[in-house]
Short mmCIF file of C-alpha atoms in Angstrom, two decimals:
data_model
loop_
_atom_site.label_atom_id
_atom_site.label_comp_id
_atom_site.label_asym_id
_atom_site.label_seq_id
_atom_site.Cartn_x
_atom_site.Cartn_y
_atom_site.Cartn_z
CA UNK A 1 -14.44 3.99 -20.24
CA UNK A 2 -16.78 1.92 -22.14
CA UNK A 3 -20.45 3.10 -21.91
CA UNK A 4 -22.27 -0.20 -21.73
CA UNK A 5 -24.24 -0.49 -18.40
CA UNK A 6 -22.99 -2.33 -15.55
CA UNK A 7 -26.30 -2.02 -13.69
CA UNK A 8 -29.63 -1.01 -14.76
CA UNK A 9 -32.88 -0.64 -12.51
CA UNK A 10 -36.04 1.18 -12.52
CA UNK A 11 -36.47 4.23 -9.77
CA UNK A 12 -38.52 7.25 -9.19
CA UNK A 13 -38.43 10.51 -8.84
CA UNK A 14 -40.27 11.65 -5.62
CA UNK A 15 -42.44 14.36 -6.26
CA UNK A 16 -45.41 16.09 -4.44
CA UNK A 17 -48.46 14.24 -6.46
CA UNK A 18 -46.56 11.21 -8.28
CA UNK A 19 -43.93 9.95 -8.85
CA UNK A 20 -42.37 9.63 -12.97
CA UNK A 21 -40.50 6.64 -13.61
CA UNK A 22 -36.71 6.47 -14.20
CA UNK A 23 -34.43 4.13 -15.79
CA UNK A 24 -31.09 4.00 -13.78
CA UNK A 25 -27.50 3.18 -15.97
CA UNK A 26 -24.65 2.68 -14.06
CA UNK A 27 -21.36 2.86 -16.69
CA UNK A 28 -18.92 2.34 -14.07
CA UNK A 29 -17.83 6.34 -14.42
CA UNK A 30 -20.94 7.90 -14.50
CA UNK A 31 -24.99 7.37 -13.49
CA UNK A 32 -27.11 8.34 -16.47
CA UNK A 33 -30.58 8.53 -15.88
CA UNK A 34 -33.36 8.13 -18.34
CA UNK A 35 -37.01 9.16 -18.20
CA UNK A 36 -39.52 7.06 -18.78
CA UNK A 37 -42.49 8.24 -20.79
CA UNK A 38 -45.37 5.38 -22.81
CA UNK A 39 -42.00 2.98 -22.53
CA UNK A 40 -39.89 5.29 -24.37
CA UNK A 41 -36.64 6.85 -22.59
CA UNK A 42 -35.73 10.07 -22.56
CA UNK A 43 -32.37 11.25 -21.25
CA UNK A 44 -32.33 13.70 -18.48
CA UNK A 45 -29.22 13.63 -17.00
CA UNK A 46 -25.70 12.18 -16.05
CA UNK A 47 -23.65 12.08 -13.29
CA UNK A 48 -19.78 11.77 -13.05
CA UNK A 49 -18.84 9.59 -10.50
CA UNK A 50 -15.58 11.03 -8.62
CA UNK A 51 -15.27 11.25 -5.03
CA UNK A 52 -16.66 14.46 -5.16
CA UNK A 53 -19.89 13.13 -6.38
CA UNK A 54 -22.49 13.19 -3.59
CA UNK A 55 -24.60 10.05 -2.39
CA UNK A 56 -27.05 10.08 0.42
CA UNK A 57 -29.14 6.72 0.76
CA UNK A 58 -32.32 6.91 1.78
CA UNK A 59 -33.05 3.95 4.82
CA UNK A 60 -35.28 2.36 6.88
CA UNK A 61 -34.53 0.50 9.69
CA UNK A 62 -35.96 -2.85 10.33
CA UNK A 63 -34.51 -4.92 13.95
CA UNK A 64 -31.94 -2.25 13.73
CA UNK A 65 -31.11 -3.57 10.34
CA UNK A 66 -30.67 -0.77 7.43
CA UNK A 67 -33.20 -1.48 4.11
CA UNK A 68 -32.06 0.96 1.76
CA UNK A 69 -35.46 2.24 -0.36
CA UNK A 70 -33.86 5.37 -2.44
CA UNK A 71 -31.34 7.72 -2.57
CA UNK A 72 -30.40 11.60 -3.42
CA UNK A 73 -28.09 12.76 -5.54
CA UNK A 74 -26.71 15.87 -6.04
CA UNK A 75 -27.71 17.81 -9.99
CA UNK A 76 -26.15 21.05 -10.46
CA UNK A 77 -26.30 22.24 -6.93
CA UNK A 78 -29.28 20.73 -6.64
CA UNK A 79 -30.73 17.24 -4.67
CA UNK A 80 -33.19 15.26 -6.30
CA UNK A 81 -34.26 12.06 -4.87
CA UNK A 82 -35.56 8.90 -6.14
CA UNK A 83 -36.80 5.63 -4.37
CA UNK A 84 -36.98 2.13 -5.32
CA UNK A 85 -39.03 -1.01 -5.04
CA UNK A 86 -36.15 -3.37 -5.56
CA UNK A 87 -33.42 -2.67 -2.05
CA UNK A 88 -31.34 -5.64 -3.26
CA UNK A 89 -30.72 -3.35 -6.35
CA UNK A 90 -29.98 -0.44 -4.03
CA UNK A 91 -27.40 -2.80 -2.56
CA UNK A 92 -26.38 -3.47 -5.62
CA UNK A 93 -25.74 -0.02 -6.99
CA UNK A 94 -24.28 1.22 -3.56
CA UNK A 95 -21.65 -1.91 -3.87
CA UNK A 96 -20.40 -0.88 -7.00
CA UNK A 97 -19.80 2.76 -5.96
CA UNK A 98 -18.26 2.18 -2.93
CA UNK A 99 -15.08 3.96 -2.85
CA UNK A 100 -15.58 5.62 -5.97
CA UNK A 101 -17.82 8.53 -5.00
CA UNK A 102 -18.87 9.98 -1.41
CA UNK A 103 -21.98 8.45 0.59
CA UNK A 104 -23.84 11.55 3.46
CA UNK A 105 -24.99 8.58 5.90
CA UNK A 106 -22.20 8.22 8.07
CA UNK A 107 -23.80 9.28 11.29
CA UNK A 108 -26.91 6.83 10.50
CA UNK A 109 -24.85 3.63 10.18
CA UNK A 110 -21.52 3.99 12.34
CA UNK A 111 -21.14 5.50 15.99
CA UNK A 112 -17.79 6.95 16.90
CA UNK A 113 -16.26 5.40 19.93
CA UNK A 114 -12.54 6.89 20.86
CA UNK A 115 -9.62 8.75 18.89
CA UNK A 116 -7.04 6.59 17.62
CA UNK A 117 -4.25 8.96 16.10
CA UNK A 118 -3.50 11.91 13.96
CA UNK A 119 -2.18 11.42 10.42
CA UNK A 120 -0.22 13.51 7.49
CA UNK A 121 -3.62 14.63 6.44
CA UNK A 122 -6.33 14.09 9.29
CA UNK A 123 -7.21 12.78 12.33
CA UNK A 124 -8.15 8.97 12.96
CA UNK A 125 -10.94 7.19 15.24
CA UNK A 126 -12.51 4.22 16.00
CA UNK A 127 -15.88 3.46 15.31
CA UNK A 128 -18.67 1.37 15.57
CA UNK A 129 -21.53 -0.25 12.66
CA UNK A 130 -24.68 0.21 14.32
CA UNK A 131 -26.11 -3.00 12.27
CA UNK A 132 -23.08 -5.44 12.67
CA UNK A 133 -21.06 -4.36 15.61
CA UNK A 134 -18.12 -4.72 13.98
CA UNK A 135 -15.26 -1.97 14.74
CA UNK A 136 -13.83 -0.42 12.22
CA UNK A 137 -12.04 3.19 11.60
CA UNK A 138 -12.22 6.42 10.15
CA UNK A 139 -9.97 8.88 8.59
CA UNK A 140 -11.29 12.63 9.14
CA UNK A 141 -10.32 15.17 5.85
CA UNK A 142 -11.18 18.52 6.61
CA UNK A 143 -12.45 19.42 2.78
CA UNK A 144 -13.67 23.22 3.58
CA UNK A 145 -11.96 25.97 1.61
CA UNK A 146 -9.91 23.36 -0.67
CA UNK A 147 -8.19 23.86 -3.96
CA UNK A 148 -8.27 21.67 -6.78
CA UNK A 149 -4.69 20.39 -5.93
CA UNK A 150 -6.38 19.31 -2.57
CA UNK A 151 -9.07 17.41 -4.50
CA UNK A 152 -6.54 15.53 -6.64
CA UNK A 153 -4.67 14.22 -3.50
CA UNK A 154 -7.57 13.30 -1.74
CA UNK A 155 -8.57 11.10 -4.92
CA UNK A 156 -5.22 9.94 -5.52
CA UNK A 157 -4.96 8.61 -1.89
CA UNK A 158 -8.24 6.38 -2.16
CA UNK A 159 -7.07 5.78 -5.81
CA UNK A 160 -3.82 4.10 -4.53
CA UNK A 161 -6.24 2.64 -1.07
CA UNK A 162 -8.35 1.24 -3.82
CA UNK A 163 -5.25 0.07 -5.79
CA UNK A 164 -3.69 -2.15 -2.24
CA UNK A 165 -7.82 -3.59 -1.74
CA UNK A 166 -6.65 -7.37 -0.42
CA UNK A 167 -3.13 -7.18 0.49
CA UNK A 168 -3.29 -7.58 3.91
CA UNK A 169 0.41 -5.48 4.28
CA UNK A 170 -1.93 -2.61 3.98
CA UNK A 171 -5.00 -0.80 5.88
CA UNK A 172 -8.06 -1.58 3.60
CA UNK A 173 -10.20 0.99 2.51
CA UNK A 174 -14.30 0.30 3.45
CA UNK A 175 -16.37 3.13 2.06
CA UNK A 176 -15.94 7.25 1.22
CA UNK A 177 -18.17 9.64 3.45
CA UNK A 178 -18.70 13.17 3.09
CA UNK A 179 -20.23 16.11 5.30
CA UNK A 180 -20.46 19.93 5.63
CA UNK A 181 -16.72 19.64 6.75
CA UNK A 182 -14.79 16.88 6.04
CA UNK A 183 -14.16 13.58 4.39
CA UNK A 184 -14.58 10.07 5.89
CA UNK A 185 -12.47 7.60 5.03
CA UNK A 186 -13.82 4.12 6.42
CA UNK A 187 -10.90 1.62 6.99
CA UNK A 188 -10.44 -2.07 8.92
CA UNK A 189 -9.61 -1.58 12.91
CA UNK A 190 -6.29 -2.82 13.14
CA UNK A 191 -5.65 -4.85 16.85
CA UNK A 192 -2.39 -3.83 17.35
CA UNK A 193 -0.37 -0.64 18.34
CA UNK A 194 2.03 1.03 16.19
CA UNK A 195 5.61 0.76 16.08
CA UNK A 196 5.99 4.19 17.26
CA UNK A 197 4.33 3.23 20.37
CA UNK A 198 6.83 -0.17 20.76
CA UNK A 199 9.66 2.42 20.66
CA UNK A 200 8.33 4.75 23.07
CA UNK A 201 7.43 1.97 25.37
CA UNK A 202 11.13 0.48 25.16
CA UNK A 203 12.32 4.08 25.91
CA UNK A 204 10.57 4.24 29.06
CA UNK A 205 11.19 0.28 30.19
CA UNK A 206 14.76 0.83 29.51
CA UNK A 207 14.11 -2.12 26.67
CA UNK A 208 15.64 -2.91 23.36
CA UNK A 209 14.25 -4.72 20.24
CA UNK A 210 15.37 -7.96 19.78
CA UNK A 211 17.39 -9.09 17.05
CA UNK A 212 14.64 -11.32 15.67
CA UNK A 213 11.79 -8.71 16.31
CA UNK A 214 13.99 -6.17 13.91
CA UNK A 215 14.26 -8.52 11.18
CA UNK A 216 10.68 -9.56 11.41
CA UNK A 217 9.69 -5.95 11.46
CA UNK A 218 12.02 -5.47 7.95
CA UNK A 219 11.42 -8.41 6.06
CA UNK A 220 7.87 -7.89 5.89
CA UNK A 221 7.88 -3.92 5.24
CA UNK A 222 9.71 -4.74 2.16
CA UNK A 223 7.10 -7.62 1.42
CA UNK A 224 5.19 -4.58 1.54
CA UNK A 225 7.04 -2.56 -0.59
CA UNK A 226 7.67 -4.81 -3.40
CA UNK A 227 3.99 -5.34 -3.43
CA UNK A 228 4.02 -1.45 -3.82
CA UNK A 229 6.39 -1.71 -7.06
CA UNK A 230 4.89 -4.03 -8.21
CA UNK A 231 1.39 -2.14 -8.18
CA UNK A 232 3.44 1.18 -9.15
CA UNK A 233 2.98 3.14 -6.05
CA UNK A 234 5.83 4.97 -3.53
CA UNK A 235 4.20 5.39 -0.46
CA UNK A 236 6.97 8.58 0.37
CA UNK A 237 5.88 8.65 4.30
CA UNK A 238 7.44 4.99 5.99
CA UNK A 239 7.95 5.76 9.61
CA UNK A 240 6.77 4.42 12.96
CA UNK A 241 3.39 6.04 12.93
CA UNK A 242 2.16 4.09 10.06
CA UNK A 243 3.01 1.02 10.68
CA UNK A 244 1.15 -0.89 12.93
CA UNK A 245 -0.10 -4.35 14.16
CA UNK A 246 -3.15 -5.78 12.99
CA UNK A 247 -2.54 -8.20 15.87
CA UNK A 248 -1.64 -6.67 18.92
CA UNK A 249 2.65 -7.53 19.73
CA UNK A 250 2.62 -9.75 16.24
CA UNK A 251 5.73 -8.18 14.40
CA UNK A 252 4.67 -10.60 11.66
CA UNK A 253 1.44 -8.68 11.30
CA UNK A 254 2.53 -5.12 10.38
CA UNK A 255 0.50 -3.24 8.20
CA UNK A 256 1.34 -0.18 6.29
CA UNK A 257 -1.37 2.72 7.01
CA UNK A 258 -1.82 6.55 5.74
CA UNK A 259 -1.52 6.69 2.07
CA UNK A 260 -1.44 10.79 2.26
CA UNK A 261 1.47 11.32 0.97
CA UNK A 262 1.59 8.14 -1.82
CA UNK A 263 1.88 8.44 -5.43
CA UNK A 264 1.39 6.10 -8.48
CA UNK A 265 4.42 6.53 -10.59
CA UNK A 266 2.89 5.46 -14.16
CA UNK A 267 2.11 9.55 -14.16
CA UNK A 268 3.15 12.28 -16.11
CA UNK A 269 4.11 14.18 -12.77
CA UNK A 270 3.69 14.32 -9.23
CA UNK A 271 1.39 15.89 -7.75
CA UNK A 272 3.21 16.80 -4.90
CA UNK A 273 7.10 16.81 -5.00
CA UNK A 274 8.57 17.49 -1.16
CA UNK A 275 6.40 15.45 1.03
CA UNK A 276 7.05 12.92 3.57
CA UNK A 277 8.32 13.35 7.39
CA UNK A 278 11.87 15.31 7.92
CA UNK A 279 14.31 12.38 9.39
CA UNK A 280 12.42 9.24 7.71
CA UNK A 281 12.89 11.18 3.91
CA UNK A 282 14.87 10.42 1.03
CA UNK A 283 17.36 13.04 0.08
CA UNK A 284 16.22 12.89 -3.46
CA UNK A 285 12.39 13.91 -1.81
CA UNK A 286 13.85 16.80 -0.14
CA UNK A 287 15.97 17.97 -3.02
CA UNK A 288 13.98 20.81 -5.08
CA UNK A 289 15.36 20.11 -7.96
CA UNK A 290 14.16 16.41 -8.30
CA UNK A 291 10.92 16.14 -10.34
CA UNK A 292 10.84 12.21 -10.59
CA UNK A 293 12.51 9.92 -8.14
CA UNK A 294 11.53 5.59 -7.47
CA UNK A 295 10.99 3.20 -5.33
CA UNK A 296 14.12 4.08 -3.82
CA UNK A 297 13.07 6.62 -1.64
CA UNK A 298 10.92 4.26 0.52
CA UNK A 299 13.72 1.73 0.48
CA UNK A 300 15.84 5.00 2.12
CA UNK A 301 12.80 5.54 4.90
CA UNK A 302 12.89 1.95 5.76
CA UNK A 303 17.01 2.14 6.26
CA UNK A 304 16.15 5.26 8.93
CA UNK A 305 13.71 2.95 10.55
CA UNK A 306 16.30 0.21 10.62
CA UNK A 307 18.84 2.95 12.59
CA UNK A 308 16.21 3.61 14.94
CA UNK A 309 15.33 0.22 15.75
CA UNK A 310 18.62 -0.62 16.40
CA UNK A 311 20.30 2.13 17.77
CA UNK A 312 17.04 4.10 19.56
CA UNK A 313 17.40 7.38 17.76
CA UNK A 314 17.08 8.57 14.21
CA UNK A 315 20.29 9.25 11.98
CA UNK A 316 19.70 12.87 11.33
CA UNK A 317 19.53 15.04 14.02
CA UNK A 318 19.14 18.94 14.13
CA UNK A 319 18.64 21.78 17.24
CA UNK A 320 15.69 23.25 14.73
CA UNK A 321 13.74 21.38 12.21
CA UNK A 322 15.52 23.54 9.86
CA UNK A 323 18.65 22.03 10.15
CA UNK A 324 17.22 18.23 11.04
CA UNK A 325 15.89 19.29 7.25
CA UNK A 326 19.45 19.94 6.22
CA UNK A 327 21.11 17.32 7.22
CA UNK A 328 18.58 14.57 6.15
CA UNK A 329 18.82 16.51 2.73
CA UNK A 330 22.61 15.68 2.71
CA UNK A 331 22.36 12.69 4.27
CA UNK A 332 24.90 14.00 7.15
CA UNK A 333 25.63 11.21 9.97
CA UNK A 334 27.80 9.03 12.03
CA UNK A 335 27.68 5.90 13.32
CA UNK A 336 29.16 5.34 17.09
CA UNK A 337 31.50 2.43 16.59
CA UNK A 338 30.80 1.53 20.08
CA UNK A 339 27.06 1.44 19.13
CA UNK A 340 28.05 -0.51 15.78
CA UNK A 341 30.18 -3.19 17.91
CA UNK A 342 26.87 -4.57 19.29
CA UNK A 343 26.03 -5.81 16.18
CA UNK A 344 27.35 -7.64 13.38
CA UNK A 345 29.64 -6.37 10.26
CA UNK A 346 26.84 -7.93 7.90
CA UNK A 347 23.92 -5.98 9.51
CA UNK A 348 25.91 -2.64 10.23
CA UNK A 349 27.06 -2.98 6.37
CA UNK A 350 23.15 -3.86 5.00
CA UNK A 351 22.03 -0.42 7.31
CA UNK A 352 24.48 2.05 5.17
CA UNK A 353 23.10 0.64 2.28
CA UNK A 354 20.00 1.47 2.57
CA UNK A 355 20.79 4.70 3.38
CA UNK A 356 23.33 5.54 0.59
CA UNK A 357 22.27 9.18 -0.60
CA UNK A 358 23.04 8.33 -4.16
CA UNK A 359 20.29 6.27 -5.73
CA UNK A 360 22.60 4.31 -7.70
CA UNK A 361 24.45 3.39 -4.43
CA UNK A 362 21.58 2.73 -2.46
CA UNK A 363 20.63 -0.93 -1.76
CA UNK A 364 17.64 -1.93 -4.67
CA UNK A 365 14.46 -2.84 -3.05
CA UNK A 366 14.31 -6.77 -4.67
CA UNK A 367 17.73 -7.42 -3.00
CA UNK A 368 17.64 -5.67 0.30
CA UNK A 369 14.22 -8.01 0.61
CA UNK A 370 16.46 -10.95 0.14
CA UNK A 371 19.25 -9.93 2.52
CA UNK A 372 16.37 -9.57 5.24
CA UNK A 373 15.18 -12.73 4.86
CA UNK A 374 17.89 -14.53 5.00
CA UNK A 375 18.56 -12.66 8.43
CA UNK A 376 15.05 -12.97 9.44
CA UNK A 377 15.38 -16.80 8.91
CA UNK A 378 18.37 -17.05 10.63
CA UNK A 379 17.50 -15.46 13.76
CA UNK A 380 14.24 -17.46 13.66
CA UNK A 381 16.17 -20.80 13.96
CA UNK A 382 18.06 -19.54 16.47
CA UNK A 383 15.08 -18.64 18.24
CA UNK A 384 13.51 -21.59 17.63
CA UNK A 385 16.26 -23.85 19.05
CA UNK A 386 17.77 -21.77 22.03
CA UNK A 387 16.31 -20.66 24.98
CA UNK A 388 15.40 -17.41 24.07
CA UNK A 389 12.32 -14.98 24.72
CA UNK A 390 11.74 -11.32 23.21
CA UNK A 391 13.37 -9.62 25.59
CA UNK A 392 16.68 -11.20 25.35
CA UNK A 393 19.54 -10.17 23.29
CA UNK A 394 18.71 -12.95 20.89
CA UNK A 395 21.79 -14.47 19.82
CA UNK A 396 23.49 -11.21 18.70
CA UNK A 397 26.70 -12.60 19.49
CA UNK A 398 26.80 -16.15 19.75
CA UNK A 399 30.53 -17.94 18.55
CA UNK A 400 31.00 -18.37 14.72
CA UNK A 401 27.49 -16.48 14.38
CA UNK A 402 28.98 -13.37 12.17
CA UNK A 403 31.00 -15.98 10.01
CA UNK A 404 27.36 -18.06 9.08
CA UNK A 405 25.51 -14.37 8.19
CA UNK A 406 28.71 -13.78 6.02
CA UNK A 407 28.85 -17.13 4.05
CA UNK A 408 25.04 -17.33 3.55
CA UNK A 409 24.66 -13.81 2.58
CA UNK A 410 28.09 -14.68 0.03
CA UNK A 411 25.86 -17.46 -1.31
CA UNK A 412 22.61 -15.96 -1.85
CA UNK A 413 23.38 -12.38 -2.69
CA UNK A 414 24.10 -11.13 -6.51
CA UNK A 415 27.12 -9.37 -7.46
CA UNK A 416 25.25 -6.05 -7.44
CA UNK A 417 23.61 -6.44 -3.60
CA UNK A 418 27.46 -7.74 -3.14
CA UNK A 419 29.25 -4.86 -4.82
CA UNK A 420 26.81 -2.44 -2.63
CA UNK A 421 27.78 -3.86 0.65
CA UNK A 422 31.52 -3.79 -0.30
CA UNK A 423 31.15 0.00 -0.61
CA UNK A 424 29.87 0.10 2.75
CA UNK A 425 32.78 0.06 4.79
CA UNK A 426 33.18 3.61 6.05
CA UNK A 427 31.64 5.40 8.25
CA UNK A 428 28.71 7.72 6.75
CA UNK A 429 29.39 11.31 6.28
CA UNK A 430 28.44 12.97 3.49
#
């Protein structure tokens, strides 16, 4: 990265009988910090800045306001601190690290107020800024005893939260805290519940998704996803636990969360291979021989989701976990044709596709996008015109309404998103 400063300001070290001047480089990888003797400077030190790098910011509070006046950073196992005349530079500085090294103030600026849910990698709660009020939440990553390999995928998982900053399909990341014991990854509160929740909740109503509440759920997870292609990232872990509202019963508001398990895929390799949830993961994910796999897998997760939304219960199923393993691995199931009659050829057809266990048969991401859309838009007229509310069936059957799905997905479809739903005409078992 190029050395030329990004930010430059003038601190001091704190000592017992004065204090020596500094001059303060940012680089944008790395703090270098020059001594300042009769106006010459002398360099003392650097500092990588990773997420392993170790801020704590040295505040006042004014009205209950933070003013931050210094800071300590950590020098070959060693703290030395330095304070500043300037706090708008302090801002400054603290702006452009955010998220790219570790802050120790978390229990000065945010109050914790209730647990929220338990990830892949750590818990999650909901907090409180003292000076704003505003509720946010944190992400808890136990980081005693870890290995390098443990490092890297906590880096590459605010890497990739870094990466999504300002696509609202995803949780945004806020800030990096670090203690004795864990991690702190500071996120927006999102309103809503997850979709996890919606299912469990039908379950016990004795409800069902409707029609247009599916498709709204679909088309925009694979908004979602082709904003993930297109920023090179496979979030490997799509299931109902990460994906909830940010607006409490707004389908049109889901919002991909827990980037544990994500990767880039502009990488020489992975640094984790298996990974995701048994009964949401691609075949090819499970399979130890595969050492490089695509987007595809998460287009395969969001087919299992599909199954469960529409049918209640995943597609793999399994007395032991061992076994559930198994037969996700092979991609072993069957689809009730009494269950399937519900529901139209076109949709029934679009679910197998997405969960062909051959990549080359599976659905591509682009075109299962458009096939949901054009559902999604369908429904939503229907909606729109007939007298219809969320908990209805939702014009699954209405006369002649299989024959319009057919001829508009016939006239927007390629050849290749036609070809793939042509091969779908048995019943899965494989």
């Amino acid at each position: 990265m190029d050395n030329q400063a990004i930010l430059t300001l003038q601190v001091y070290s704190k000592n017992i009988f004065f204090n020596h001047p500094y001059q303060l480089k940012y680089t944008g990888d790395k703090i270098v910090m020059y001594k300042l003797k009769q106006g010459v400077q002398i360099f003392r030190f650097q500092v990588l800045i990773r997420i392993m790098t170790l801020i704590k910011w040295i505040i006042k509070f004014e009205n209950k306001q933070p003013k931050f006046i210094g800071f300590t950073i950590k020098i070959k196992k060693k703290f030395k601190t330095f304070i500043s005349k300037d706090p708008d530079q302090l801002i400054k500085l603290k702006n452009l690290l955010s998220c790219r090294c570790s802050f120790g103030n978390f229990d000065e600026l945010y109050t914790v107020k209730s647990d929220i849910s338990r990830g892949s990698s750590g818990s999650v709660k909901k907090i409180q800024c003292k000076s704003t009020g505003n509720e946010l939440a944190v992400k808890y990553i136990n980081n005693k005893d870890l290995t390098p390999l443990n490092y890297s995928i906590i880096e590459q998982e605010i890497a990739v939260m870094n990466k999504v900053k300002g696509f609202d399909y995803f949780v945004q990341i806020q800030d990096v805290y670090q203690d004795d014991q864990q991690y702190l990854i500071i996120m927006n509160y999102l309103d809503g519940y997850s979709l996890s929740h919606y299912l469990e909740n039908n379950k016990k109503m004795n409800k069902t998704f409707s029609l247009f509440q599916i498709f709204s759920i679909m088309k925009r997870l694979f908004e979602a996803l082709i904003k993930l292609s297109e920023l090179e990232i496979i979030h490997r872990d799509i299931k109902p636990q990460n994906l909830v509202l940010a607006e409490e019963d707004d389908f049109t508001s889901l919002t991909i969360i827990d980037f544990g398990f994500a990767t880039f895929t502009n990488i020489n390799r992975y640094l984790l291979y298996k990974c995701g949830t048994p009964g949401y993961a691609a075949p090819e994910v499970l399979n130890s021989q595969c050492t490089y796999y695509s987007f595809s897998c998460d287009v395969f997760s969001s087919g299992c989701l599909l199954y469960q939304l529409l049918f209640h219960e995943l597609p793999f199923k399994g007395d032991t976990i061992e076994q559930l393993v198994h037969n996700n691995r092979i991609c072993q199931f069957n689809l009730d044709l009494d269950k399937c009659d519900a529901f139209s050829n076109n949709i029934i057809s679009l679910l197998k596709s997405l969960l062909e266990k051959k990549i080359s048969d599976r659905i591509q991401l682009k075109n299962a996008y458009d096939q949901f859309s054009i559902l999604y838009d369908l429904y939503k007229q229907r909606y729109d015109t007939e007298d219809c509310h969320d908990s209805s069936p939702l014009v699954n059957r209405l006369p002649n309404f299989d024959t319009q799905i057919g001829r508009i997905f016939e006239q927007n479809t390629t050849r290749e998103s036609r070809q793939s739903l042509s091969n779908c005409t048995q019943i899965i078992s494989k």
